[in-house]
């Protein structure tokens, strides 16, 4: 079958025919997390969205080099050029070395992504490991006079860039709007214009994440990191650049400007952005009290969750919406996803049991063609899922003796489910392999024994249980409402 893949290009606001290089090699760069806190839904959606793209392109036979960075330095608190480095702040509060914070949350991020069955990218570069590349890129921009140095920091001259090229292609913003909307901190801003952004920041004396450079001991700007790392591993002009819609401006807009000046071209052919997630119709945020981590979902330990939801339930829920649509999380919606996923897995189990007849009463090849057509239409996973549910109707009808299926069609139907459910959508059958549920069940049992020992004032036993669990890498936290467990 000929596959003509269409992707929605955020920059042109149209679906475009995906034209890879020949031989079929695809370079994809996705902005990864800043590692200063536990993984949440805002991390899960882009990871799952681009995992779907990665898996489908590989399925079609492309050789994909998928680069997703870890931001371990330079992401300042207010997402602009002021405030403390997010990781350095956490390190200060916890009295840790910043790299300890970055490593700790990177490990936890990896664990969450493994639970969600998100494939590891081909390369996962750290910003702190590419300081030389950042400095080289900044030098090129300075040579072309699209940046200036002030007090040891280097800033990109957005006004000058805008006069030569159009700044705001991705977000559709224009410079005049930016000027009126940018908050100017009086007396603190050393930039020529408030919308200029830092390529290199001079480190304050108390700032411990610092490297030598021609301009000062300091650290690279957040936007500069992605441009330097994507060019290093994928070349100056690669295929797909992805990320969440919240990165469109200023992060990706600034990446375009940097690449245009440093490398004389835009960084990529296609920009893909996944839409945002809301919780009960509200934006997710720490101040709103609806900030739910992935571990909260998996254990159900958050006041706004009625129960625990498995990693596959979260994955299935995310894939039920097209990546460009907004997605609202609620207990009702998650319960519906859980039910749907269970039906799908039960249908696959039934599929292994049904027997073939001489003829088929349904068109299986049409079903398969529909799934490919949906994926080729900008990775439309909800349409794929709808077709898989249509297939369930056929499976159940054959099982009930109301419809028939030929041997060849039965083989292709089995193939279709293996390919789309497990390989492309990346779902796993948790009822078959529900290690997490078994572990949680066992842990609840162990914790109840420990609670019993405590009630009986048998502290030797309760401490012993806790110590043994610690040796296994399981942390027990005692709270007002009982004890909770988590992996270290
Ligand atoms: Zn980035």
mmCIF file of N, CA, C and O in Angstrom, residues 175-229:
data_model
loop_
_atom_site.group_PDB
_atom_site.id
_atom_site.type_symbol
_atom_site.label_atom_id
_atom_site.label_comp_id
_atom_site.label_asym_id
_atom_site.label_seq_id
_atom_site.Cartn_x
_atom_site.Cartn_y
_atom_site.Cartn_z
ATOM 1 N N UNK A 175 5.827 42.319 16.447
ATOM 2 C CA UNK A 175 6.710 42.947 17.417
ATOM 3 C C UNK A 175 6.040 44.081 18.207
ATOM 4 O O UNK A 175 6.247 44.215 19.399
ATOM 5 N N UNK A 176 5.182 44.852 17.546
ATOM 6 C CA UNK A 176 4.523 45.972 18.225
ATOM 7 C C UNK A 176 3.674 45.457 19.389
ATOM 8 O O UNK A 176 3.654 46.033 20.466
ATOM 9 N N UNK A 177 2.995 44.291 19.134
ATOM 10 C CA UNK A 177 2.177 43.697 20.200
ATOM 11 C C UNK A 177 3.049 43.249 21.350
ATOM 12 O O UNK A 177 2.715 43.432 22.514
ATOM 13 N N UNK A 178 4.173 42.665 20.977
ATOM 14 C CA UNK A 178 5.075 42.153 22.002
ATOM 15 C C UNK A 178 5.538 43.284 22.896
ATOM 16 O O UNK A 178 5.581 43.157 24.110
ATOM 17 N N UNK A 179 5.842 44.388 22.263
ATOM 18 C CA UNK A 179 6.373 45.530 22.993
ATOM 19 C C UNK A 179 5.358 46.006 24.024
ATOM 20 O O UNK A 179 5.688 46.252 25.172
ATOM 21 N N UNK A 180 4.084 46.088 23.616
ATOM 22 C CA UNK A 180 3.083 46.596 24.552
ATOM 23 C C UNK A 180 2.725 45.562 25.618
ATOM 24 O O UNK A 180 2.218 45.906 26.672
ATOM 25 N N UNK A 181 2.998 44.281 25.324
ATOM 26 C CA UNK A 181 2.613 43.238 26.287
ATOM 27 C C UNK A 181 3.739 42.791 27.204
ATOM 28 O O UNK A 181 3.518 42.026 28.121
ATOM 29 N N UNK A 182 4.956 43.223 26.903
ATOM 30 C CA UNK A 182 6.069 42.717 27.702
ATOM 31 C C UNK A 182 6.190 43.506 28.998
ATOM 32 O O UNK A 182 6.163 44.732 29.000
ATOM 33 N N UNK A 183 6.320 42.756 30.055
ATOM 34 C CA UNK A 183 6.451 43.372 31.363
ATOM 35 C C UNK A 183 7.888 43.886 31.508
ATOM 36 O O UNK A 183 8.844 43.151 31.299
ATOM 37 N N UNK A 184 8.018 45.140 31.812
ATOM 38 C CA UNK A 184 9.371 45.670 31.991
ATOM 39 C C UNK A 184 9.615 45.877 33.475
ATOM 40 O O UNK A 184 8.862 46.564 34.155
ATOM 41 N N UNK A 185 10.660 45.224 33.971
ATOM 42 C CA UNK A 185 11.007 45.396 35.377
ATOM 43 C C UNK A 185 11.913 46.613 35.461
ATOM 44 O O UNK A 185 13.038 46.595 34.981
ATOM 45 N N UNK A 186 11.399 47.646 36.054
ATOM 46 C CA UNK A 186 12.113 48.910 36.040
ATOM 47 C C UNK A 186 13.489 48.830 36.686
ATOM 48 O O UNK A 186 13.615 48.281 37.778
ATOM 49 N N UNK A 187 14.457 49.341 35.983
ATOM 50 C CA UNK A 187 15.809 49.405 36.539
ATOM 51 C C UNK A 187 16.557 48.077 36.510
ATOM 52 O O UNK A 187 17.745 48.023 36.709
ATOM 53 N N UNK A 188 15.829 46.966 36.262
ATOM 54 C CA UNK A 188 16.506 45.668 36.296
ATOM 55 C C UNK A 188 16.879 45.202 34.905
ATOM 56 O O UNK A 188 17.586 44.219 34.756
ATOM 57 N N UNK A 189 16.327 45.860 33.916
ATOM 58 C CA UNK A 189 16.497 45.347 32.566
ATOM 59 C C UNK A 189 17.656 46.027 31.868
ATOM 60 O O UNK A 189 17.632 47.225 31.621
ATOM 61 N N UNK A 190 18.671 45.220 31.560
ATOM 62 C CA UNK A 190 19.844 45.784 30.889
ATOM 63 C C UNK A 190 19.737 45.636 29.374
ATOM 64 O O UNK A 190 20.590 46.103 28.633
ATOM 65 N N UNK A 191 18.675 44.962 28.903
ATOM 66 C CA UNK A 191 18.530 44.714 27.466
ATOM 67 C C UNK A 191 18.162 46.001 26.732
ATOM 68 O O UNK A 191 17.552 46.893 27.306
ATOM 69 N N UNK A 192 18.495 46.049 25.443
ATOM 70 C CA UNK A 192 18.096 47.214 24.636
ATOM 71 C C UNK A 192 16.590 47.291 24.542
ATOM 72 O O UNK A 192 15.986 48.349 24.577
ATOM 73 N N UNK A 193 15.962 46.126 24.346
ATOM 74 C CA UNK A 193 14.500 46.055 24.256
ATOM 75 C C UNK A 193 14.009 44.905 25.118
ATOM 76 O O UNK A 193 14.688 43.882 25.213
ATOM 77 N N UNK A 194 12.844 45.079 25.689
ATOM 78 C CA UNK A 194 12.379 44.050 26.636
ATOM 79 C C UNK A 194 12.151 42.713 25.955
ATOM 80 O O UNK A 194 12.208 41.672 26.593
ATOM 81 N N UNK A 195 11.887 42.707 24.627
ATOM 82 C CA UNK A 195 11.649 41.426 23.957
ATOM 83 C C UNK A 195 12.935 40.747 23.485
ATOM 84 O O UNK A 195 12.897 39.643 22.971
ATOM 85 N N UNK A 196 14.082 41.372 23.621
ATOM 86 C CA UNK A 196 15.348 40.682 23.320
ATOM 87 C C UNK A 196 15.503 39.531 24.309
ATOM 88 O O UNK A 196 15.009 39.608 25.438
ATOM 89 N N UNK A 197 16.152 38.456 23.857
ATOM 90 C CA UNK A 197 16.298 37.333 24.783
ATOM 91 C C UNK A 197 17.769 36.960 24.967
ATOM 92 O O UNK A 197 18.603 37.236 24.103
ATOM 93 N N UNK A 198 18.053 36.330 26.106
ATOM 94 C CA UNK A 198 19.437 36.029 26.475
ATOM 95 C C UNK A 198 19.954 34.824 25.710
ATOM 96 O O UNK A 198 19.298 33.796 25.636
ATOM 97 N N UNK A 199 21.137 34.955 25.117
ATOM 98 C CA UNK A 199 21.841 33.806 24.544
ATOM 99 C C UNK A 199 22.821 33.271 25.580
ATOM 100 O O UNK A 199 23.073 32.088 25.667
ATOM 101 N N UNK A 200 23.370 34.185 26.360
ATOM 102 C CA UNK A 200 24.304 33.833 27.443
ATOM 103 C C UNK A 200 24.026 34.763 28.619
ATOM 104 O O UNK A 200 23.818 35.958 28.414
ATOM 105 N N UNK A 201 23.957 34.207 29.810
ATOM 106 C CA UNK A 201 23.723 35.048 30.983
ATOM 107 C C UNK A 201 24.935 34.988 31.900
ATOM 108 O O UNK A 201 25.454 33.897 32.203
ATOM 109 N N UNK A 202 25.372 36.160 32.337
ATOM 110 C CA UNK A 202 26.449 36.204 33.325
ATOM 111 C C UNK A 202 25.877 35.695 34.652
ATOM 112 O O UNK A 202 24.780 36.092 35.052
ATOM 113 N N UNK A 203 26.626 34.804 35.304
ATOM 114 C CA UNK A 203 26.121 34.238 36.559
ATOM 115 C C UNK A 203 26.350 35.212 37.708
ATOM 116 O O UNK A 203 27.412 35.825 37.805
ATOM 117 N N UNK A 204 25.351 35.365 38.546
ATOM 118 C CA UNK A 204 25.495 36.164 39.762
ATOM 119 C C UNK A 204 26.433 35.398 40.709
ATOM 120 O O UNK A 204 26.580 34.181 40.576
ATOM 121 N N UNK A 205 27.051 36.122 41.669
ATOM 122 C CA UNK A 205 28.040 35.442 42.531
ATOM 123 C C UNK A 205 27.493 34.175 43.191
ATOM 124 O O UNK A 205 28.208 33.187 43.340
ATOM 125 N N UNK A 206 26.195 34.186 43.565
ATOM 126 C CA UNK A 206 25.657 33.033 44.301
ATOM 127 C C UNK A 206 25.257 31.874 43.366
ATOM 128 O O UNK A 206 24.925 30.784 43.810
ATOM 129 N N UNK A 207 25.323 32.135 42.058
ATOM 130 C CA UNK A 207 24.881 31.130 41.090
ATOM 131 C C UNK A 207 25.985 30.081 40.891
ATOM 132 O O UNK A 207 27.069 30.393 40.415
ATOM 133 N N UNK A 208 25.704 28.826 41.251
ATOM 134 C CA UNK A 208 26.781 27.832 41.182
ATOM 135 C C UNK A 208 26.865 27.093 39.842
ATOM 136 O O UNK A 208 27.853 26.444 39.549
ATOM 137 N N UNK A 209 25.818 27.184 39.000
ATOM 138 C CA UNK A 209 25.899 26.520 37.695
ATOM 139 C C UNK A 209 26.504 27.513 36.708
ATOM 140 O O UNK A 209 25.805 28.354 36.166
ATOM 141 N N UNK A 210 27.799 27.413 36.473
ATOM 142 C CA UNK A 210 28.478 28.425 35.662
ATOM 143 C C UNK A 210 29.637 27.799 34.888
ATOM 144 O O UNK A 210 30.264 26.843 35.326
ATOM 145 N N UNK A 211 29.878 28.361 33.716
ATOM 146 C CA UNK A 211 30.956 27.891 32.859
ATOM 147 C C UNK A 211 31.683 29.112 32.295
ATOM 148 O O UNK A 211 31.060 30.166 32.088
ATOM 149 N N UNK A 212 32.991 28.953 32.011
ATOM 150 C CA UNK A 212 33.705 30.094 31.424
ATOM 151 C C UNK A 212 33.287 30.313 29.971
ATOM 152 O O UNK A 212 32.936 29.357 29.272
ATOM 153 N N UNK A 213 33.303 31.568 29.539
ATOM 154 C CA UNK A 213 32.989 31.893 28.145
ATOM 155 C C UNK A 213 33.754 33.154 27.799
ATOM 156 O O UNK A 213 34.314 33.795 28.697
ATOM 157 N N UNK A 214 33.795 33.559 26.528
ATOM 158 C CA UNK A 214 34.512 34.797 26.182
ATOM 159 C C UNK A 214 33.885 36.028 26.835
ATOM 160 O O UNK A 214 34.511 37.074 26.904
ATOM 161 N N UNK A 215 32.664 35.930 27.332
ATOM 162 C CA UNK A 215 31.949 37.119 27.820
ATOM 163 C C UNK A 215 31.877 37.204 29.334
ATOM 164 O O UNK A 215 31.921 38.271 29.892
ATOM 165 N N UNK A 216 31.761 36.041 29.973
ATOM 166 C CA UNK A 216 31.703 36.014 31.450
ATOM 167 C C UNK A 216 31.618 34.559 31.881
ATOM 168 O O UNK A 216 31.369 33.675 31.071
ATOM 169 N N UNK A 217 31.785 34.324 33.184
ATOM 170 C CA UNK A 217 31.433 33.020 33.742
ATOM 171 C C UNK A 217 29.907 33.035 33.844
ATOM 172 O O UNK A 217 29.344 33.888 34.518
ATOM 173 N N UNK A 218 29.286 32.110 33.168
ATOM 174 C CA UNK A 218 27.826 32.165 33.150
ATOM 175 C C UNK A 218 27.234 30.885 32.619
ATOM 176 O O UNK A 218 27.824 29.803 32.750
ATOM 177 N N UNK A 219 26.081 31.025 31.988
ATOM 178 C CA UNK A 219 25.372 29.835 31.503
ATOM 179 C C UNK A 219 24.532 30.206 30.278
ATOM 180 O O UNK A 219 24.174 31.367 30.099
ATOM 181 N N UNK A 220 24.226 29.211 29.414
ATOM 182 C CA UNK A 220 23.500 29.534 28.187
ATOM 183 C C UNK A 220 22.026 29.836 28.451
ATOM 184 O O UNK A 220 21.461 29.374 29.442
ATOM 185 N N UNK A 221 21.411 30.587 27.543
ATOM 186 C CA UNK A 221 19.971 30.849 27.611
ATOM 187 C C UNK A 221 19.214 29.597 27.183
ATOM 188 O O UNK A 221 19.713 28.804 26.381
ATOM 189 N N UNK A 222 18.031 29.444 27.700
ATOM 190 C CA UNK A 222 17.216 28.257 27.439
ATOM 191 C C UNK A 222 16.964 28.048 25.942
ATOM 192 O O UNK A 222 17.075 26.933 25.424
ATOM 193 N N UNK A 223 16.639 29.140 25.219
ATOM 194 C CA UNK A 223 16.331 28.995 23.781
ATOM 195 C C UNK A 223 17.565 28.549 22.997
ATOM 196 O O UNK A 223 17.460 27.783 22.042
ATOM 197 N N UNK A 224 18.721 29.058 23.417
ATOM 198 C CA UNK A 224 19.959 28.751 22.684
ATOM 199 C C UNK A 224 20.291 27.271 22.756
ATOM 200 O O UNK A 224 20.838 26.685 21.817
ATOM 201 N N UNK A 225 19.941 26.640 23.887
ATOM 202 C CA UNK A 225 20.314 25.234 24.094
ATOM 203 C C UNK A 225 19.753 24.339 22.993
ATOM 204 O O UNK A 225 20.456 23.512 22.408
ATOM 205 N N UNK A 226 18.440 24.482 22.721
ATOM 206 C CA UNK A 226 17.796 23.572 21.775
ATOM 207 C C UNK A 226 18.364 23.763 20.362
ATOM 208 O O UNK A 226 18.545 22.794 19.637
ATOM 209 N N UNK A 227 18.646 25.027 19.998
ATOM 210 C CA UNK A 227 19.192 25.276 18.660
ATOM 211 C C UNK A 227 20.560 24.617 18.506
ATOM 212 O O UNK A 227 20.849 23.989 17.493
ATOM 213 N N UNK A 228 21.392 24.753 19.535
ATOM 214 C CA UNK A 228 22.748 24.198 19.455
ATOM 215 C C UNK A 228 22.703 22.669 19.409
ATOM 216 O O UNK A 228 23.416 22.039 18.627
ATOM 217 N N UNK A 229 21.850 22.066 20.232
ATOM 218 C CA UNK A 229 21.829 20.596 20.319
ATOM 219 C C UNK A 229 21.152 19.962 19.102
ATOM 220 O O UNK A 229 21.587 18.912 18.622
#
